Short mmCIF file of C-alpha atoms (C1' of nucleotides) in Angstrom, two decimals:
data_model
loop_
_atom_site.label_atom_id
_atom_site.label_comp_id
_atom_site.label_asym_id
_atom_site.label_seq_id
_atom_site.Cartn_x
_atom_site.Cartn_y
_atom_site.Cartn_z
CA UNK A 152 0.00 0.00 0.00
CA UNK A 153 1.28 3.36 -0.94
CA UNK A 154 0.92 6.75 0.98
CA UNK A 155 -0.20 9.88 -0.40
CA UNK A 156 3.61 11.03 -0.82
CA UNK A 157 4.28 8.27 -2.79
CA UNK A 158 2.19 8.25 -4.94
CA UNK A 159 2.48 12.11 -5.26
CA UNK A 160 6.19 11.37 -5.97
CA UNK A 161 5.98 8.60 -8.44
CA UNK A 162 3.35 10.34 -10.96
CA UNK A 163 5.12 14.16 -10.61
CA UNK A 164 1.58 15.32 -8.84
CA UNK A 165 1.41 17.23 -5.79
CA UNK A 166 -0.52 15.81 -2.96
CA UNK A 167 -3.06 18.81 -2.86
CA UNK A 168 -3.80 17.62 -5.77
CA UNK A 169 -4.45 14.26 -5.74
CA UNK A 170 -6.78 15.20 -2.72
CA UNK A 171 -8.33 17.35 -4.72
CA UNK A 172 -9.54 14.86 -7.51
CA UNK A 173 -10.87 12.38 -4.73
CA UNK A 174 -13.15 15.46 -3.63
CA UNK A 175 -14.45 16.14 -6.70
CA UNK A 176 -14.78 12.56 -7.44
CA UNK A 177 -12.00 11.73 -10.06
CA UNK A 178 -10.33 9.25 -7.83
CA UNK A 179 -12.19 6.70 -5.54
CA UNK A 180 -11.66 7.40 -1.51
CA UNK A 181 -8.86 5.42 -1.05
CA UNK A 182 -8.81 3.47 2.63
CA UNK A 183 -7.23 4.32 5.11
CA UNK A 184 -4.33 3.74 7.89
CA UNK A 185 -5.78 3.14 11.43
CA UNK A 186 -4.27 6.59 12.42
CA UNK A 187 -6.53 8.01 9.08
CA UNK A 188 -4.00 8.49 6.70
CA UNK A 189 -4.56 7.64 3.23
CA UNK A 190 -3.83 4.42 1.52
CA UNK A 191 -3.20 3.43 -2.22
CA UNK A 192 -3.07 0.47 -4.54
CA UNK A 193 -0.58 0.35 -7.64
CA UNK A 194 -4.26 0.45 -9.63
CA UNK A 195 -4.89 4.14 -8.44
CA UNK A 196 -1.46 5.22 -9.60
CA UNK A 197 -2.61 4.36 -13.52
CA UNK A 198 -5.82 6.28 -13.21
CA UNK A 199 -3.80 8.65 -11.42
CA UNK A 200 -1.38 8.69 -14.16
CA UNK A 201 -3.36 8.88 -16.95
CA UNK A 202 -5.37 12.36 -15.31
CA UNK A 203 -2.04 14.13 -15.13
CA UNK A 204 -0.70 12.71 -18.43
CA UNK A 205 -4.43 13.86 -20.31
CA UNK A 206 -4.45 16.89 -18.33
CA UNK A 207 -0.90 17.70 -19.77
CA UNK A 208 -2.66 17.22 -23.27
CA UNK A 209 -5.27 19.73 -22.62
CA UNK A 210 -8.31 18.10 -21.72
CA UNK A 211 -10.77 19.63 -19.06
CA UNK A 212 -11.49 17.73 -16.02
CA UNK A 213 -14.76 16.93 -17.30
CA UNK A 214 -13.43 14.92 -20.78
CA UNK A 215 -11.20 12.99 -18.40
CA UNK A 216 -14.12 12.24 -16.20
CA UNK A 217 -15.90 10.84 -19.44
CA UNK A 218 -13.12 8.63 -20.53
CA UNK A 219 -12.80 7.18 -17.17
CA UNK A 220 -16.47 6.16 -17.18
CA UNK A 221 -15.39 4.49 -20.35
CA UNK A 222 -12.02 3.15 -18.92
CA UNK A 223 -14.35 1.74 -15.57
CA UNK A 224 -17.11 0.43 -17.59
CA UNK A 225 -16.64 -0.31 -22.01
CA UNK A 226 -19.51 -2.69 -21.98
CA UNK A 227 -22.09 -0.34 -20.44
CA UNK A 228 -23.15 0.85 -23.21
CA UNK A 229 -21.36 0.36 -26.68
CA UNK A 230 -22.88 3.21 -28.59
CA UNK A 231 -22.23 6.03 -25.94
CA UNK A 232 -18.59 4.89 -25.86
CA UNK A 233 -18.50 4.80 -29.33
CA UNK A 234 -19.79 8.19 -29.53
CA UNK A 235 -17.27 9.83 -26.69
CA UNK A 236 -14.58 7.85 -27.89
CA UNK A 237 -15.43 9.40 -31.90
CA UNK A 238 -15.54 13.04 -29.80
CA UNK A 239 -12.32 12.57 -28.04
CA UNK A 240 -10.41 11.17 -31.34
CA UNK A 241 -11.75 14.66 -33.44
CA UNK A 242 -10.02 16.58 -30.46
CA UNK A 243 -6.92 14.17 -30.06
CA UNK A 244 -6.35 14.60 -34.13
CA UNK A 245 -6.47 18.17 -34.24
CA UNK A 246 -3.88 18.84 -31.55
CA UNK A 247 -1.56 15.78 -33.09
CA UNK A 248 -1.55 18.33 -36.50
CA UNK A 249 -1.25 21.38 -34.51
CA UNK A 250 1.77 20.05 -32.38
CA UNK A 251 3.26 18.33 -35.37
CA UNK A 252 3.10 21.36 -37.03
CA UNK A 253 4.65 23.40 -33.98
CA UNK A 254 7.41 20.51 -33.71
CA UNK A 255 8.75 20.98 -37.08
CA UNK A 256 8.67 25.10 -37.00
CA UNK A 257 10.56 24.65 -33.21
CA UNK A 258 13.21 22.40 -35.27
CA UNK A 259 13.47 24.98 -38.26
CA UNK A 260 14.32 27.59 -35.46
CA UNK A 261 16.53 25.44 -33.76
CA UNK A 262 18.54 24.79 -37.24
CA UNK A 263 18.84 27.98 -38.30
CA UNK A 264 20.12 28.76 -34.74
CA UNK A 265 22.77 26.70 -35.14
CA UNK A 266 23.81 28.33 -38.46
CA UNK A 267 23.94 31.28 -35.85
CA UNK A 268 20.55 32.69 -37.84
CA UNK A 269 17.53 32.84 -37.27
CA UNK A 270 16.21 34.52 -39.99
CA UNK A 271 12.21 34.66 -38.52
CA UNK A 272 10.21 32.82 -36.38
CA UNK A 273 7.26 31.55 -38.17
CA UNK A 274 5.62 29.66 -35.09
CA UNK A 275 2.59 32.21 -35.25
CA UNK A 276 1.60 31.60 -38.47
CA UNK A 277 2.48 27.71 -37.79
CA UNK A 278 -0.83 28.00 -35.36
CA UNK A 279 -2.71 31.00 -36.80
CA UNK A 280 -4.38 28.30 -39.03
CA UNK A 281 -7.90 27.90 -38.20
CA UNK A 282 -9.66 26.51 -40.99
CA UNK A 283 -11.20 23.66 -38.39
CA UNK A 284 -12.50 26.51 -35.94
CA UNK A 285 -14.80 27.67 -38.32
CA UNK A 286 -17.07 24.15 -38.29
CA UNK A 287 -15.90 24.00 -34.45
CA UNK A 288 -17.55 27.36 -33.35
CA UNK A 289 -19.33 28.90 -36.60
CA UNK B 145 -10.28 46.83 -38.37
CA UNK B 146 -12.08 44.14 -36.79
CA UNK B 147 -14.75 44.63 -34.06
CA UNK B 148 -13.72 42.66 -31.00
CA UNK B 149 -17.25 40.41 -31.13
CA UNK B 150 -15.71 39.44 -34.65
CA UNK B 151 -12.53 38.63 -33.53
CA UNK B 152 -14.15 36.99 -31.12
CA UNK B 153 -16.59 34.83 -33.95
CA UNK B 154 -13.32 34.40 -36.40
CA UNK B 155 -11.46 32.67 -33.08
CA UNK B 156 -13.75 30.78 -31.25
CA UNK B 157 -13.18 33.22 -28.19
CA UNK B 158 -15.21 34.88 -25.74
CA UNK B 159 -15.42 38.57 -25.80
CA UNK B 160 -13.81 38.80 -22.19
CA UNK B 161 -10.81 36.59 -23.04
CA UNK B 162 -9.80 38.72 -24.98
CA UNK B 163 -10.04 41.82 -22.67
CA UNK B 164 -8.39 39.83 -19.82
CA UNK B 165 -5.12 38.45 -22.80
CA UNK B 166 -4.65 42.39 -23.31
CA UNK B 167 -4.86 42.89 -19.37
CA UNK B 168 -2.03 40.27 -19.21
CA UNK B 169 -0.28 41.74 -21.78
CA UNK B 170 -0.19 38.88 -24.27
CA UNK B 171 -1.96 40.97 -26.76
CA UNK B 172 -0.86 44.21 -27.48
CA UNK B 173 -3.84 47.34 -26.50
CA UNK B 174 -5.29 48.03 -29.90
CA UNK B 175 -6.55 51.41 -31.82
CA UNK B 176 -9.70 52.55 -30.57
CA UNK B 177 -12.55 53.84 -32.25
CA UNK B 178 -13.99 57.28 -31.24
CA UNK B 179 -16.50 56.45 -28.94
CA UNK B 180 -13.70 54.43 -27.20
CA UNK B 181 -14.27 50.50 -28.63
CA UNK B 182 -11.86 48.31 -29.32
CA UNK B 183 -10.59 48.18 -32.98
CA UNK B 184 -8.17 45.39 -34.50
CA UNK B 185 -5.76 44.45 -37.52
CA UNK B 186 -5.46 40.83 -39.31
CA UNK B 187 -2.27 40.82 -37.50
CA UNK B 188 -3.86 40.75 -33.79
CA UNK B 189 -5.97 37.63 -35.26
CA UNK B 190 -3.20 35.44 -35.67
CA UNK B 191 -1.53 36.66 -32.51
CA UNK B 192 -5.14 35.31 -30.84
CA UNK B 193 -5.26 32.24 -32.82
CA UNK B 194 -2.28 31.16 -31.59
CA UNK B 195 -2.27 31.64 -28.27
CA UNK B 196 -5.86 30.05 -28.57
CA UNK B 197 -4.39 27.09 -30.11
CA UNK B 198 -1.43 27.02 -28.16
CA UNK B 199 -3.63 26.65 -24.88
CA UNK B 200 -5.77 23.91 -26.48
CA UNK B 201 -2.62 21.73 -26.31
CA UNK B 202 -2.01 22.57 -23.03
CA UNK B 203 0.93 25.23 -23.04
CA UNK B 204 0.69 28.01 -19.52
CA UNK B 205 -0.04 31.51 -20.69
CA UNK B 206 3.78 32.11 -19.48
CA UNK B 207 5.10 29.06 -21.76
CA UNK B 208 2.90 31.11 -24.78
CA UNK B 209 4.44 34.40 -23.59
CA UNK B 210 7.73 32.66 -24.21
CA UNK B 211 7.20 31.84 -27.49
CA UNK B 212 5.55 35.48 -28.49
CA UNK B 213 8.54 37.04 -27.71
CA UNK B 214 10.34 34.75 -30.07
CA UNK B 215 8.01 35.25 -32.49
CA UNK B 216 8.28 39.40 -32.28
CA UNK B 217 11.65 39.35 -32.28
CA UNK B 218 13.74 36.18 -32.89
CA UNK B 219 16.68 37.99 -34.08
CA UNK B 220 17.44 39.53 -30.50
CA UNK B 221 19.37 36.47 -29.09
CA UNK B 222 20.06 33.30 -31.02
CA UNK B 223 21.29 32.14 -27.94
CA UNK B 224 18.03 32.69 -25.98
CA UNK B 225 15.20 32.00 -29.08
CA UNK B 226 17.47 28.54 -29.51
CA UNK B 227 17.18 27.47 -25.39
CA UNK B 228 13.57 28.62 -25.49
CA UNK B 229 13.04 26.31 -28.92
CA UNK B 230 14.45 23.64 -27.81
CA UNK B 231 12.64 23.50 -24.43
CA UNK B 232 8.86 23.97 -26.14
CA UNK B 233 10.42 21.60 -28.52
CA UNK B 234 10.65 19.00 -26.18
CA UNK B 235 7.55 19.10 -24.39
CA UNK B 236 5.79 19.50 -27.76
CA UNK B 237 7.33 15.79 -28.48
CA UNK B 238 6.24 14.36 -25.09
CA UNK B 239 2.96 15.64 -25.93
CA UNK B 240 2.92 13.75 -29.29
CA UNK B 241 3.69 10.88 -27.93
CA UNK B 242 1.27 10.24 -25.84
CA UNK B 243 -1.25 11.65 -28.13
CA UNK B 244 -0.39 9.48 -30.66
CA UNK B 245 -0.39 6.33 -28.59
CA UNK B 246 -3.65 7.68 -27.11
CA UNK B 247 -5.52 8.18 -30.73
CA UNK B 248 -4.63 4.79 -31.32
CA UNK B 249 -6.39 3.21 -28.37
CA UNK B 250 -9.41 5.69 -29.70
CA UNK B 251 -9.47 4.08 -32.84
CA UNK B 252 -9.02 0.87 -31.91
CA UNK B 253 -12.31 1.31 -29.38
CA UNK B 254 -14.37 2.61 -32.04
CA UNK B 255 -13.12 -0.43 -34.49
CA UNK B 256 -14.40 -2.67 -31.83
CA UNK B 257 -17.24 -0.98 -31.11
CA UNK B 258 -18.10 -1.72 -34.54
CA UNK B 259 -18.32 -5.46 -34.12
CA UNK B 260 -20.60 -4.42 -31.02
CA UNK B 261 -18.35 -6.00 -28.42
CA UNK B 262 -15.87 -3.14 -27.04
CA UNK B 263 -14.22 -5.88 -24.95
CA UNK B 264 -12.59 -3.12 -23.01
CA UNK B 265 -10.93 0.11 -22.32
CA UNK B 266 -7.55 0.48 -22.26
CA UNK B 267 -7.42 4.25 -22.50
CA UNK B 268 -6.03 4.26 -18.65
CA UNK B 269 -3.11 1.90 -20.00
CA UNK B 270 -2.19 3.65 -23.23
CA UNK B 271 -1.76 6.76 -20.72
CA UNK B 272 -0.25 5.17 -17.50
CA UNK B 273 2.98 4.88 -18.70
CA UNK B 274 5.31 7.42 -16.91
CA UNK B 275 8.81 6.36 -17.55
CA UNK B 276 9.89 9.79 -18.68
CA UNK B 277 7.95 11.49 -16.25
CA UNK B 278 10.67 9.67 -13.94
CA UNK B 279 13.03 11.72 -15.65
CA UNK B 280 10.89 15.12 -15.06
CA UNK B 281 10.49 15.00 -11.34
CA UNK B 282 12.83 12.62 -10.05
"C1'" DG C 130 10.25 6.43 23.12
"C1'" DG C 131 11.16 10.80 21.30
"C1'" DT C 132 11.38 13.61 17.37
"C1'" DA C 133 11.29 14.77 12.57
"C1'" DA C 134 8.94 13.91 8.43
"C1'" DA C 135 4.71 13.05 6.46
"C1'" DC C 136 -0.26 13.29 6.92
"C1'" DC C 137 -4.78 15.17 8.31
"C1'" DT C 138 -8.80 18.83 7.69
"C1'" DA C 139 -10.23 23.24 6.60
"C1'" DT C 140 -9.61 27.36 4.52
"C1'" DA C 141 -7.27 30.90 1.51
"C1'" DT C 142 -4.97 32.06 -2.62
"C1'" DT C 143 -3.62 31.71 -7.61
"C1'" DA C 144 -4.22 31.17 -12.67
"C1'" DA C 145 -6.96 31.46 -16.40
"C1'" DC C 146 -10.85 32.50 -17.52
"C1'" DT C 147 -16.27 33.68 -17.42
"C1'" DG C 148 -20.31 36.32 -16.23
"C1'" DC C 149 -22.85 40.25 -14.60
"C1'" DA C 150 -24.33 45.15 -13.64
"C1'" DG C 151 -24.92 49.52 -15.17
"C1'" DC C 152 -23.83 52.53 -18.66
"C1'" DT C 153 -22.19 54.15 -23.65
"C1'" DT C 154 -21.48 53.52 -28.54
"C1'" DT C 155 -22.63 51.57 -32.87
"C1'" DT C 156 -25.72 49.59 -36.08
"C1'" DT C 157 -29.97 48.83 -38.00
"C1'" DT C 158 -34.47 49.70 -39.22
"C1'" DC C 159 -38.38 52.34 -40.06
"C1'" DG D 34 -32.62 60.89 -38.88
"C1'" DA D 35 -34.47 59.17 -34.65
"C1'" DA D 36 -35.33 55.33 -31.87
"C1'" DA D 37 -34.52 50.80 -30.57
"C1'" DA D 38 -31.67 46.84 -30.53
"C1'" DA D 39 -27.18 44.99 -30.59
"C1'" DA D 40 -22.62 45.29 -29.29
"C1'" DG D 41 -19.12 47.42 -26.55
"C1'" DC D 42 -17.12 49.65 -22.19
"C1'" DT D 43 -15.28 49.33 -17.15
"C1'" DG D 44 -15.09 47.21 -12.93
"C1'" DC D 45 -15.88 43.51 -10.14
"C1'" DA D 46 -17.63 38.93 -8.62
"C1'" DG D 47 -17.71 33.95 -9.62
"C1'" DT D 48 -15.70 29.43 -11.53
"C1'" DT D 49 -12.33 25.79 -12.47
"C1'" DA D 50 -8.31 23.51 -11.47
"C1'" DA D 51 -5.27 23.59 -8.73
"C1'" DT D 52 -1.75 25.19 -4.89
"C1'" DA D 53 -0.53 26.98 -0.39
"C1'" DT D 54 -1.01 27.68 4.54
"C1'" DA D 55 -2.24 26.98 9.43
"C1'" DG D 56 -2.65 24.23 13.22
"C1'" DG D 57 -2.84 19.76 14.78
"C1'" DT D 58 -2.06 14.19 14.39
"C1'" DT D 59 0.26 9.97 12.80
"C1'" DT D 60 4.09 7.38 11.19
"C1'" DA D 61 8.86 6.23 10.58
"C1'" DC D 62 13.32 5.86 12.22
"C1'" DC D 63 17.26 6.01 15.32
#
DNA sequence: GGTAAACCTATATTAACTGCAGCTTTTTTC
DNA sequence: GAAAAAAGCTGCAGTTAATATAGGTTTACC
């Protein structure tokens, strides 16, 4: 069984936070020491995990809540997963072009650099593009 | 020159965003009309776009500030634009990663989903693994 | 078995917005 | 070209997702 520290330390979260998201229901209420402390399993470190890792990406609290309710139950019901996981994959393959797009701008930069030149930096126009926006938000 | 409710349409952000990015200085205060509104260039679009984007994957408004200022003036210090690069750089590939390896477990729900049997969800899994994170914070 | 580190709850503060109140300017429509 | 509706203004309060702090308890280690 791991403490609160512990797990704090081994997924790079503070443990405010991880107290946090069993308040508001993102992580189940662990059990407890007989002195009250907090007690984990090496399960709650992967769901643990995989909030910090999709809040990294960008998703709200409330996506991540949605694709744990897939993650704790697929069979429930096969068409809403299908539909949140269609959602989800929209969102993940716009940001995959968007940071690809980023990536190869920051390498440009970083090559020209070296060449002791960097003639512009084109990393606004690299994300100005919003021809997806327009069917995203009219 | 651009209204700020039509910036606001042509970005997919709310009016008051984009008060509060000028408040912050992330976007530069604009001309004003006579009576006093707010009146913007094509220019201040893309700057908005970008930093719109740029939080969708997940970058702090300071991490965005960062790369503004290499974007207005990358010439200043080749030493500085190529640290700054090479930092977003990095995080932008850790971010690929596990969106990539994410989209795949997306895709490969949906496929099942298809045959009406999602025999589970290993969304949790594809974003457990930490081992850089080991690297990030010890 | 004592003490330092880690944990507890509860509350306050921060970052990045978002919304509202009360008023002014701009646009539209007759 | 006037009036009414839509959009904008400032200033401030509220929300989300944490993060920090205060004051006290438990656990770990010599």
């Amino acid at each position: 069984m791991l403490s609160i520290g512990t797990l704090a330390k081994r997924t790079g979260t503070k443990v405010e936070t991880i107290r946090y998201y069993e308040q508001i229901g993102l992580l189940p209420e662990p059990e407890r020491s007989r002195g009250g402390q907090r007690r984990y399993r090496e399960a709650d470190l992967d769901r643990l995990a995989f909030v910090r890792h999709a809040r990294q990406l960008g998703f709200a609290l409330e996506a991540i809540r949605e694709l744990l309710v897939l993650a704790d139950d697929p069979h429930q019901s096969c068409a809403d997963a299908d539909s949140i996981a269609r959602r989800q994959l929209k969102q993940v393959e716009q940001r995959l072009s968007r940071l690809r797009a980023l990536q190869i701008e920051l390498q440009r930069m970083i090559e020209e650099c070296r060449g002791e030149s960097v003639s512009e930096c084109r990393v606004l126009e690299v994300l100005r593009d919003h021809a997806e926006c327009l069917t995203e938000h009219g």
